[in-house]
Amino acid sequence: MSDSAPARSDDPATPVVAPAVTPAVTPAGTLAVVAVVVAHNGARWAADLGAALADQTRAPDRVVVVDTGSRDDTAEDLRAAFPAAGLVTLDRRTSFGSAIAKGATAGWAGIPGAYGSDQANHASWLWVLHDDCVPAPDALEELLAAAAEDGRIGIVGPKVRDFTDRRHLLEVGLTIARSGRRETGLEPREEDQGQHDDIGSVLAVGSAGMLVRRDVWDQLGGFDPNLPLFRDDVDLGWRANLAGHRVAVAPRAVVHHVQAAARGRRTIDAATRRRHLLDRRGALYVLLANLPGRALWLAYPRLVLASVARSVGFGLGKLPGLAVDELAAVLLVVARPDRVWRARRARRPLRTVPDAAVSRLLAPRGAQVARALESLAGVFSLGSPGSADISARGHRALETGPSDDDFADDEPAGVRWLRRLARPGLVLGVALAVITLVASRDLIGAGRLMGGALLPAPDGASDLWATYVGTWHDVGLGSDTTAPPYLAAMAALATLLAGKAPIAVEVLLLAAVPLAGLTALLAARRLLESPWVRVWAAATYALLPATAGAIAGARLGTSVAAVLLPLLALGAARVVGDGRAPGSWSSAWASGLCLAVMASFVPVSYVIAAALLLVVAVGAARSGAVVARLAVVLVTPVLLLLPWTLELPTRPGLLLLEAGLPGPGLSDAALAPVRLLLQSSGGPGALPWWLGVPLVLGALSSLLSQHRRRLVLAGWATAGTGLAVGLAVSLSTVSTPTAQTAVAAWPGFPVVVVAGGLLLACAVGVERAQDRLRGRSFGWRQPVALGVVGLVVVTPLLLAGWWMLRGTDDPLARLDPVVLPPFVAADGDEPARPRTVTLDRAADGSITYALLRDTGPRLGDAETGPPYDSFDVLDEAVGDLVSGRGGDEARVLAEHAVRYLLVTPPVDADLVATIDAVPGLRRLSTDSGAALWRLSQSASRLRLVDADGASLAELPAGAEAAAAAVPAGADGRLAVLAERADPRWQATLDGTPLVAQTVDGWAQGFRLPGRGGDLEITYDQTDRTRWLMVQAGLVGLVVLLAVPGARRSDVTP
Amino acid sequence: MAVFAAVVVVVAAGLGTLTAVRPAEIAAEEPARGRLPVSNTVLVCPDPSALGADSSTDVTFAAPSVAGTASVAGDTAAAGGLDPESAAAAGLEARGPVARYPVEVTNAPPVVIRTLGSLAPGLAATQVTRATDGDAQGLAASACSEPGTSAWFVGLGTEIGHRPRLYLINPGETPAELDVLLFGSGGEVDAPAARNLVVPARGRVTFELDALAPDLKQLAVQVVVRSGRVAASVRDYWIDGLTPLGLDWVPAAEGAGTTRVVVPGVSGGAGERLLHLLAPGALDARIQIRLLTARGPIEAVGLEEVELRAGTVRSIPLEDVAGGEPVAVELTSDQPIVAGARVVVPLTEDRTEMAYAAVVDPLTGTATATDIRTGTAGIATLLLTADPEADRPVSAVITFLDPDSGEVLATDRVTVPVGATLPVPIAGDDLPERLAITVLPSAAGLYGVLELVEAVEGGSYVSLLPLRSPALDIEVPRVRYDLSTGLLPG
């Protein structure tokens, strides 16, 4: 203990001035209590403390005020209140620990059996007090009483409550988590109802009001001088425990504490002024100094890594100061292993009890996870009307500090838990989840979701990333179509879900209803007053028929956009700001990000959002900042979705499409315009028209009242915009590169907007219904309004019932996504890279076919295929093939590198008979009931052909790039790659670039000289890579800007 | 209230206007891409061998000049061997003229006529073997056939002296796998040797049916191709000891699987006329028989209705009811049936000549006969039958063509009453001895069989050549690229 004993280690330059120490009042051998108050610019509270000391039912025998360079009258005020107090004046940079030590030395002076004596001095106590704490009148008496009960007690601490909010419990003992986090074991803003009064031993108690037995204090050497301000109490308690003393809380002793230093209510002069740095450094030091030796070597790297991670987190939270502190703290500790080593050496003689006995007093390992879950659960609660800002609220829940919001109820804990369970948000989430489960009963089992507009997800997130990042897509004849940006969003989500792409699809599609309910609830918090009307509105929104239709038709885009729409609305509201909170820039970036994600799934959502936000901008034109923020919202998606955005001028049809394959039968070309107003988007899962009537009536009836007129009109404006865009969409036709049938565009998302707008108008009416019905006489309106409200209120029940009856499946299904028989798929990896044509007869008698390379089509292939006019040659060959018109189809197929033809079960017997008769095809047996043929002639992705186009040889090729040795031969030969000709294909022979040439009107060929050599064919990805880097940079920047500036987290001393 | 009214008016007006101006629905695309000209025709003439010293075979082929077709310079049709690389023995360079390839050697390989491009639509070819000496004597005419996946031959027998021979020829590049099924009066004949046959690419397999299934008075043969395509033909010849009793090709019976069929062109004159019936299905058939004569359909006395056990062949003599007239036979059944007829014409006291008729499909367009002898060289009669189900008489335009130049020499127009069989002699004062004709019906429901008779000492050799309308075009379904093909069931 020698080298860390405070009495010797303190700054020797600091003069100790102790002019007036009160003479001993206690005779030798009797119990003596010396109270030491450290005063540092605490005049605000000094009078209270002085009075409290004076009022003690068991007064301390001596009081020493240690003033560490106060610039106010703290010490004087204290002494005025407690004239008997001695005074020690120290430099303002003196640490808390050494101040106490100096005070204690001064206080013990003259008391018999003080330093060095072992005569009965153990009955003497040191009472540590801060200038910002106020002990209750019986505090000392109760502390001493508790200490008297157990002779093993070395340190006893009071129950600490808040200074201003006197019910608010701050501490009943302290501990530390293995991450260094200070743990009180209390819930945020927990009220003191005696619930913790049975607490036993603790690791440590806070220094405010702590009572330390004098011999223990001496044995431990007081506070560690390496801890200038924070964490010294934890360290002391830990050491006391290690030394075999008991640290206890006396719950009947109460101290009210301001925690001024920790909360930044006063400057810290003891060391650096950086509170967070001090706190973290202290935490790391305490852990490393006290943890058992075997745990140390794991703790070192873990703490360093965790600190780096936290630092990144602070950086993202736009708290660069804290990020720097975090790193600095870990550097300071790691850079001085000698300090840790010396501290551990000093503690070694203390360790008299097994480590396990002390370790159990540390915070349980799961505490932090539990805390995170707790704060997440806070999202589900409706909260108080004032707390509209969810992110701020969630953040506050994580804090241990006091809150401005006061809970005024006196319910016992059990009832509060029940009330928590009955939170409307939780009820809503659970109900929607159950409804979804019932509705998707036919989609449970093995396989992958597909059908409708959805192609099955690939196995992993990496496949999605590869599709997104790639320039050349091996879909059909190959294409350089820009990958749709929604793939990046899907890939990112799949990466978060442990890389499981199918789960990402299931979450976005099947969980869309509960998720939409929760996002709608978040938005409703800002707009609606009554919790249950919010729940009603959120439930109705979640169960919108357009969303149900989107799920049934497997429209990933609309279901994602329906989930995000309330968030965008909320974001837009925060961008504009209102009386309660000014508009925020981070909301603008977040809304822009949200809109970008929506637009990547459903491009038309951008059009709708732009129209609505322009209206808002016109309304807010006098505020330049608001207009600028709205501009940010609108410009961000355009930039983030580059280079896809650049495709729009040449392919305006993209605006009408959404993620997936708009196959025939998924939309209604004859959708009557009025059906859009009735919230029906047509296609599979379209609901009976009359289910859409209540919302229209409700929204209309809201117009009859003056109540919240602006909100009602906003709802109608939203609905009108959605209606206009939806009509334009439903009157258009679309076709994709990979499904050339033109079909009516699907107005799913515009209908969601229509319904959302109507719902908003409706909700205002419902909220007001009670007053309206009770209020002035409306004559005929009153019963009508009653009826409308009743109808509107039961709408979500009707929708839920209808949806559960219908189910979410059809055409959405869960099936095995494997199309090709295993050996055919395996063949696809051969050097020849052969392909397969699958054929089927559609319901109308026409023939559909696909050109597959490996297992089958996957998510993203629908958008990345080549334009369908590039299939002309193949179309004709397949037509001839299935009509029996006769010709050399087999040769054409071979030129497309097709080796297999497949008709999957149930097979069309006529089709199979016709293909059986085609020369050049040989039927193979399969065990699945499929009909499979193999071309007699060889088919290869890369061929060598002579000047007349006749095949000379097959060459091995990779999936994209190809490398092969070419034999010498005649002039005029070509290397033909069975990929669509594209200027970015490049070839070299022994390093010499070859001249490209289009073969057969579509394929990529290269002119070969007569000599042989090593042929290398590559596809130039540079442009895409550059774009992606720009895009990644932009996304990173916007994410950084979008993260709400986190509030500074307070630390507690 | 004003706002309420304004919103209602705006929304109603907007929706109303749009409902009114709503454009028509997207026109449903036709499931078919349309009818496109046949682009590739392969015709197989199975055995053009001369059958002895006084024997020769003429393989003739032509693509008639009909409306909607045109020759493209450079396109050719060529007669060659099974190997497509083999030298062409005869060729066509334009539509109209008839190419002729005379074969005078025995054991000649099959002749394959191939065409790619503009000469393919309507291409017709015939092989006519004239044997006036030796064991196999007679006139044997046959249309060269396209490889297919199924064929029926009815009217055969394997009594002592009957030597029907089945030719299976695969001109394609992949082996063909097939089964040959044999049916007799007692049902299907067990002939394992005829199962699981493989005809190699560019190969030929020949079966002697009398060895496979001997001693059957009635025999029907079905060829079922499981993969690839095969041109199947049957030639029958009949010998009694040393006396040749006739020789001819048996036309493939069409219309298998239908319940109302017509066997046209059962020649008139003396001799046996034997109708063979087969019910190939699983159920017994009840068959109504009507003869279609020059005076129209008549019910054959005593043969109004015939019972036929499933899978069995039954023969019915017709000579008494036909009374020497050329007739066609209409068969209506409650089960699918296949039918054919054997015509035996007495030449001298102990010698006969044979010919075969079979169910054919009615003409759907121009039919071409490329090798007709008239004047002193022979007598050709076109037996035209109008379907009794036709609602009005069907007429036909018969065009007489010069085989060498393809020039039209004359045209004739005949009208056939409903349900009647009308013999139309191919004759005229100015006609050359060798002739080609085309027959174009005015409407559906006309059947045509060419009866070829070439007089020799002591009688006339006869052969029946059913006319068929080769496809000029074919319906090609609309083909759409759809990435999800095969992924989702149904």
Short mmCIF file of N, CA and C in Angstrom, two decimals, chain A residues 825-923:
data_model
loop_
_atom_site.label_atom_id
_atom_site.label_comp_id
_atom_site.label_asym_id
_atom_site.label_seq_id
_atom_site.Cartn_x
_atom_site.Cartn_y
_atom_site.Cartn_z
N ALA A 825 -27.39 -28.77 -63.47
CA ALA A 825 -26.82 -27.61 -62.79
C ALA A 825 -25.32 -27.78 -62.63
N ALA A 826 -24.89 -29.02 -62.34
CA ALA A 826 -23.46 -29.27 -62.17
C ALA A 826 -22.73 -29.06 -63.49
N ASP A 827 -23.35 -29.48 -64.58
CA ASP A 827 -22.76 -29.28 -65.89
C ASP A 827 -22.49 -27.81 -66.17
N GLY A 828 -23.35 -26.95 -65.61
CA GLY A 828 -23.21 -25.53 -65.85
C GLY A 828 -21.88 -24.97 -65.35
N ASP A 829 -21.21 -25.71 -64.47
CA ASP A 829 -19.92 -25.24 -63.96
C ASP A 829 -18.75 -25.78 -64.75
N GLU A 830 -19.05 -26.63 -65.73
CA GLU A 830 -17.97 -27.15 -66.57
C GLU A 830 -17.30 -26.00 -67.31
N PRO A 831 -16.11 -26.25 -67.84
CA PRO A 831 -15.46 -25.18 -68.62
C PRO A 831 -16.29 -24.72 -69.80
N ALA A 832 -17.10 -25.60 -70.36
CA ALA A 832 -17.90 -25.19 -71.52
C ALA A 832 -19.04 -24.26 -71.11
N ARG A 833 -19.39 -24.24 -69.83
CA ARG A 833 -20.47 -23.39 -69.30
C ARG A 833 -21.75 -23.53 -70.10
N PRO A 834 -22.24 -24.74 -70.28
CA PRO A 834 -23.46 -24.89 -71.07
C PRO A 834 -24.68 -24.35 -70.34
N ARG A 835 -25.69 -23.98 -71.09
CA ARG A 835 -26.91 -23.40 -70.54
C ARG A 835 -28.10 -24.30 -70.81
N THR A 836 -29.21 -23.95 -70.21
CA THR A 836 -30.43 -24.75 -70.36
C THR A 836 -31.57 -23.83 -70.75
N VAL A 837 -32.39 -24.31 -71.67
CA VAL A 837 -33.62 -23.59 -72.00
C VAL A 837 -34.77 -24.32 -71.33
N THR A 838 -35.54 -23.59 -70.52
CA THR A 838 -36.74 -24.20 -69.96
C THR A 838 -37.93 -23.71 -70.76
N LEU A 839 -38.89 -24.60 -70.97
CA LEU A 839 -40.04 -24.30 -71.81
C LEU A 839 -41.30 -24.62 -71.06
N ASP A 840 -42.34 -23.91 -71.39
CA ASP A 840 -43.64 -24.24 -70.82
C ASP A 840 -44.71 -23.66 -71.72
N ARG A 841 -45.88 -24.25 -71.63
CA ARG A 841 -46.99 -23.69 -72.39
C ARG A 841 -47.84 -22.88 -71.43
N ALA A 842 -48.06 -21.63 -71.78
CA ALA A 842 -48.87 -20.78 -70.92
C ALA A 842 -50.35 -21.12 -71.10
N ALA A 843 -51.16 -20.54 -70.21
CA ALA A 843 -52.59 -20.86 -70.23
C ALA A 843 -53.21 -20.51 -71.58
N ASP A 844 -52.71 -19.47 -72.24
CA ASP A 844 -53.33 -19.06 -73.51
C ASP A 844 -52.78 -19.82 -74.70
N GLY A 845 -51.94 -20.80 -74.48
CA GLY A 845 -51.43 -21.60 -75.58
C GLY A 845 -50.08 -21.12 -76.09
N SER A 846 -49.69 -19.92 -75.70
CA SER A 846 -48.38 -19.47 -76.15
C SER A 846 -47.30 -20.19 -75.35
N ILE A 847 -46.10 -20.06 -75.84
CA ILE A 847 -44.99 -20.77 -75.21
C ILE A 847 -44.11 -19.76 -74.48
N THR A 848 -43.76 -20.08 -73.27
CA THR A 848 -42.79 -19.24 -72.57
C THR A 848 -41.51 -20.05 -72.40
N TYR A 849 -40.42 -19.34 -72.41
CA TYR A 849 -39.16 -20.04 -72.21
C TYR A 849 -38.19 -19.13 -71.50
N ALA A 850 -37.18 -19.74 -70.94
CA ALA A 850 -36.13 -18.97 -70.27
C ALA A 850 -34.81 -19.64 -70.56
N LEU A 851 -33.79 -18.81 -70.60
CA LEU A 851 -32.44 -19.32 -70.80
C LEU A 851 -31.72 -19.23 -69.46
N LEU A 852 -31.38 -20.38 -68.90
CA LEU A 852 -30.81 -20.40 -67.55
C LEU A 852 -29.36 -20.83 -67.59
N ARG A 853 -28.61 -20.30 -66.65
CA ARG A 853 -27.19 -20.66 -66.62
C ARG A 853 -26.88 -21.62 -65.48
N ASP A 854 -27.45 -21.35 -64.31
CA ASP A 854 -27.15 -22.31 -63.23
C ASP A 854 -28.44 -22.84 -62.64
N THR A 855 -28.69 -22.58 -61.38
CA THR A 855 -29.80 -23.27 -60.75
C THR A 855 -31.16 -22.77 -61.20
N GLY A 856 -31.26 -21.50 -61.48
CA GLY A 856 -32.56 -20.95 -61.85
C GLY A 856 -32.54 -19.47 -61.57
N PRO A 857 -33.62 -18.77 -61.92
CA PRO A 857 -33.62 -17.32 -61.72
C PRO A 857 -33.67 -16.97 -60.24
N ARG A 858 -33.03 -15.87 -59.90
CA ARG A 858 -32.98 -15.43 -58.52
C ARG A 858 -33.33 -13.95 -58.45
N LEU A 859 -33.61 -13.53 -57.22
CA LEU A 859 -33.97 -12.14 -56.98
C LEU A 859 -32.96 -11.20 -57.65
N GLY A 860 -33.47 -10.24 -58.39
CA GLY A 860 -32.60 -9.29 -59.07
C GLY A 860 -32.41 -9.63 -60.53
N ASP A 861 -32.61 -10.90 -60.89
CA ASP A 861 -32.44 -11.26 -62.29
C ASP A 861 -33.50 -10.62 -63.17
N ALA A 862 -34.68 -10.35 -62.57
CA ALA A 862 -35.77 -9.79 -63.37
C ALA A 862 -35.40 -8.42 -63.90
N GLU A 863 -34.62 -7.67 -63.14
CA GLU A 863 -34.31 -6.30 -63.53
C GLU A 863 -33.01 -6.19 -64.29
N THR A 864 -32.18 -7.22 -64.21
CA THR A 864 -30.85 -7.06 -64.78
C THR A 864 -30.69 -7.77 -66.12
N GLY A 865 -31.79 -8.29 -66.65
CA GLY A 865 -31.69 -9.01 -67.92
C GLY A 865 -31.47 -8.06 -69.08
N PRO A 866 -31.12 -8.63 -70.22
CA PRO A 866 -30.94 -7.80 -71.41
C PRO A 866 -32.30 -7.39 -71.99
N PRO A 867 -32.34 -6.35 -72.81
CA PRO A 867 -33.61 -5.99 -73.44
C PRO A 867 -34.14 -7.17 -74.26
N TYR A 868 -35.45 -7.33 -74.27
CA TYR A 868 -35.92 -8.59 -74.83
C TYR A 868 -35.81 -8.67 -76.33
N ASP A 869 -35.56 -7.53 -77.02
CA ASP A 869 -35.37 -7.70 -78.46
C ASP A 869 -34.08 -8.44 -78.78
N SER A 870 -33.21 -8.57 -77.75
CA SER A 870 -32.00 -9.33 -78.02
C SER A 870 -32.27 -10.83 -78.08
N PHE A 871 -33.50 -11.21 -77.74
CA PHE A 871 -33.83 -12.63 -77.78
C PHE A 871 -34.44 -13.04 -79.13
N ASP A 872 -34.48 -12.11 -80.08
CA ASP A 872 -35.18 -12.39 -81.34
C ASP A 872 -34.74 -13.71 -81.98
N VAL A 873 -33.44 -13.91 -82.07
CA VAL A 873 -32.94 -15.12 -82.74
C VAL A 873 -33.40 -16.35 -81.98
N LEU A 874 -33.29 -16.27 -80.68
CA LEU A 874 -33.67 -17.41 -79.85
C LEU A 874 -35.20 -17.62 -79.88
N ASP A 875 -35.93 -16.51 -79.85
CA ASP A 875 -37.40 -16.60 -79.94
C ASP A 875 -37.81 -17.40 -81.17
N GLU A 876 -37.18 -17.06 -82.28
CA GLU A 876 -37.56 -17.71 -83.52
C GLU A 876 -37.19 -19.19 -83.48
N ALA A 877 -36.02 -19.47 -82.97
CA ALA A 877 -35.60 -20.87 -82.90
C ALA A 877 -36.53 -21.67 -82.00
N VAL A 878 -36.90 -21.08 -80.87
CA VAL A 878 -37.79 -21.80 -79.95
C VAL A 878 -39.17 -21.97 -80.59
N GLY A 879 -39.64 -20.95 -81.30
CA GLY A 879 -40.92 -21.05 -82.00
C GLY A 879 -40.91 -22.18 -83.00
N ASP A 880 -39.84 -22.23 -83.78
CA ASP A 880 -39.73 -23.32 -84.76
C ASP A 880 -39.66 -24.67 -84.07
N LEU A 881 -38.94 -24.66 -82.97
CA LEU A 881 -38.76 -25.91 -82.23
C LEU A 881 -40.09 -26.46 -81.71
N VAL A 882 -40.90 -25.60 -81.14
CA VAL A 882 -42.12 -26.10 -80.51
C VAL A 882 -43.27 -26.24 -81.50
N SER A 883 -43.10 -25.73 -82.73
CA SER A 883 -44.16 -25.89 -83.70
C SER A 883 -43.90 -27.08 -84.60
N GLY A 884 -42.67 -27.63 -84.59
CA GLY A 884 -42.34 -28.70 -85.49
C GLY A 884 -42.21 -28.21 -86.91
N ARG A 885 -41.93 -26.92 -87.05
CA ARG A 885 -41.83 -26.35 -88.39
C ARG A 885 -40.59 -26.89 -89.09
N GLY A 886 -39.69 -27.37 -88.35
CA GLY A 886 -38.52 -27.96 -88.96
C GLY A 886 -37.48 -26.92 -89.25
N GLY A 887 -36.23 -27.27 -89.10
CA GLY A 887 -35.15 -26.34 -89.36
C GLY A 887 -33.94 -26.73 -88.58
N ASP A 888 -33.06 -25.80 -88.44
CA ASP A 888 -31.83 -26.16 -87.75
C ASP A 888 -31.79 -25.50 -86.38
N GLU A 889 -32.88 -25.71 -85.61
CA GLU A 889 -32.96 -25.08 -84.30
C GLU A 889 -31.83 -25.53 -83.40
N ALA A 890 -31.46 -26.80 -83.54
CA ALA A 890 -30.41 -27.31 -82.66
C ALA A 890 -29.13 -26.52 -82.85
N ARG A 891 -28.84 -26.13 -84.08
CA ARG A 891 -27.62 -25.36 -84.33
C ARG A 891 -27.73 -23.99 -83.65
N VAL A 892 -28.92 -23.38 -83.81
CA VAL A 892 -29.09 -22.06 -83.19
C VAL A 892 -28.94 -22.17 -81.67
N LEU A 893 -29.54 -23.22 -81.11
CA LEU A 893 -29.42 -23.40 -79.66
C LEU A 893 -27.96 -23.57 -79.27
N ALA A 894 -27.24 -24.36 -80.06
CA ALA A 894 -25.83 -24.59 -79.74
C ALA A 894 -25.05 -23.28 -79.80
N GLU A 895 -25.41 -22.42 -80.75
CA GLU A 895 -24.72 -21.13 -80.82
C GLU A 895 -24.99 -20.27 -79.60
N HIS A 896 -26.11 -20.54 -78.93
CA HIS A 896 -26.41 -19.82 -77.69
C HIS A 896 -25.87 -20.57 -76.48
N ALA A 897 -25.02 -21.54 -76.74
CA ALA A 897 -24.40 -22.34 -75.68
C ALA A 897 -25.44 -23.14 -74.89
N VAL A 898 -26.55 -23.47 -75.55
CA VAL A 898 -27.58 -24.25 -74.87
C VAL A 898 -27.28 -25.73 -75.06
N ARG A 899 -27.19 -26.45 -73.98
CA ARG A 899 -26.96 -27.89 -74.08
C ARG A 899 -28.21 -28.67 -73.71
N TYR A 900 -29.06 -28.08 -72.86
CA TYR A 900 -30.22 -28.84 -72.39
C TYR A 900 -31.52 -28.08 -72.67
N LEU A 901 -32.58 -28.84 -72.86
CA LEU A 901 -33.93 -28.30 -72.92
C LEU A 901 -34.71 -28.97 -71.80
N LEU A 902 -35.51 -28.20 -71.10
CA LEU A 902 -36.20 -28.76 -69.95
C LEU A 902 -37.65 -28.31 -69.94
N VAL A 903 -38.54 -29.28 -69.76
CA VAL A 903 -39.95 -28.96 -69.50
C VAL A 903 -40.23 -29.50 -68.11
N THR A 904 -40.50 -28.60 -67.16
CA THR A 904 -40.68 -29.06 -65.79
C THR A 904 -42.10 -29.56 -65.61
N PRO A 905 -42.29 -30.46 -64.64
CA PRO A 905 -43.64 -30.98 -64.41
C PRO A 905 -44.56 -29.89 -63.87
N PRO A 906 -45.85 -29.94 -64.13
CA PRO A 906 -46.51 -30.95 -64.96
C PRO A 906 -46.23 -30.68 -66.44
N VAL A 907 -45.78 -31.72 -67.14
CA VAL A 907 -45.36 -31.50 -68.52
C VAL A 907 -46.57 -31.49 -69.45
N ASP A 908 -46.43 -30.70 -70.51
CA ASP A 908 -47.45 -30.62 -71.55
C ASP A 908 -47.11 -31.70 -72.58
N ALA A 909 -47.98 -32.72 -72.68
CA ALA A 909 -47.65 -33.89 -73.49
C ALA A 909 -47.42 -33.53 -74.95
N ASP A 910 -48.24 -32.61 -75.49
CA ASP A 910 -48.06 -32.22 -76.89
C ASP A 910 -46.71 -31.56 -77.11
N LEU A 911 -46.38 -30.71 -76.16
CA LEU A 911 -45.11 -29.98 -76.27
C LEU A 911 -43.96 -30.97 -76.26
N VAL A 912 -44.06 -31.95 -75.35
CA VAL A 912 -42.99 -32.93 -75.24
C VAL A 912 -42.90 -33.75 -76.52
N ALA A 913 -44.06 -34.15 -77.08
CA ALA A 913 -44.05 -34.95 -78.30
C ALA A 913 -43.41 -34.17 -79.44
N THR A 914 -43.73 -32.89 -79.52
CA THR A 914 -43.16 -32.09 -80.61
C THR A 914 -41.65 -31.99 -80.46
N ILE A 915 -41.22 -31.73 -79.24
CA ILE A 915 -39.77 -31.56 -79.05
C ILE A 915 -39.06 -32.89 -79.25
N ASP A 916 -39.73 -33.98 -78.85
CA ASP A 916 -39.14 -35.30 -79.07
C ASP A 916 -38.75 -35.48 -80.52
N ALA A 917 -39.56 -34.90 -81.42
CA ALA A 917 -39.36 -35.14 -82.84
C ALA A 917 -38.32 -34.21 -83.45
N VAL A 918 -37.84 -33.27 -82.67
CA VAL A 918 -36.90 -32.30 -83.25
C VAL A 918 -35.55 -32.98 -83.46
N PRO A 919 -35.03 -32.90 -84.66
CA PRO A 919 -33.74 -33.51 -84.89
C PRO A 919 -32.65 -32.80 -84.09
N GLY A 920 -31.70 -33.57 -83.65
CA GLY A 920 -30.57 -32.97 -82.94
C GLY A 920 -30.75 -32.92 -81.45
N LEU A 921 -31.90 -33.43 -80.94
CA LEU A 921 -32.12 -33.45 -79.49
C LEU A 921 -32.28 -34.89 -79.05
N ARG A 922 -31.75 -35.18 -77.88
CA ARG A 922 -31.84 -36.53 -77.36
C ARG A 922 -32.47 -36.46 -75.99
N ARG A 923 -33.52 -37.24 -75.82
CA ARG A 923 -34.25 -37.22 -74.56
C ARG A 923 -33.46 -37.94 -73.49
#
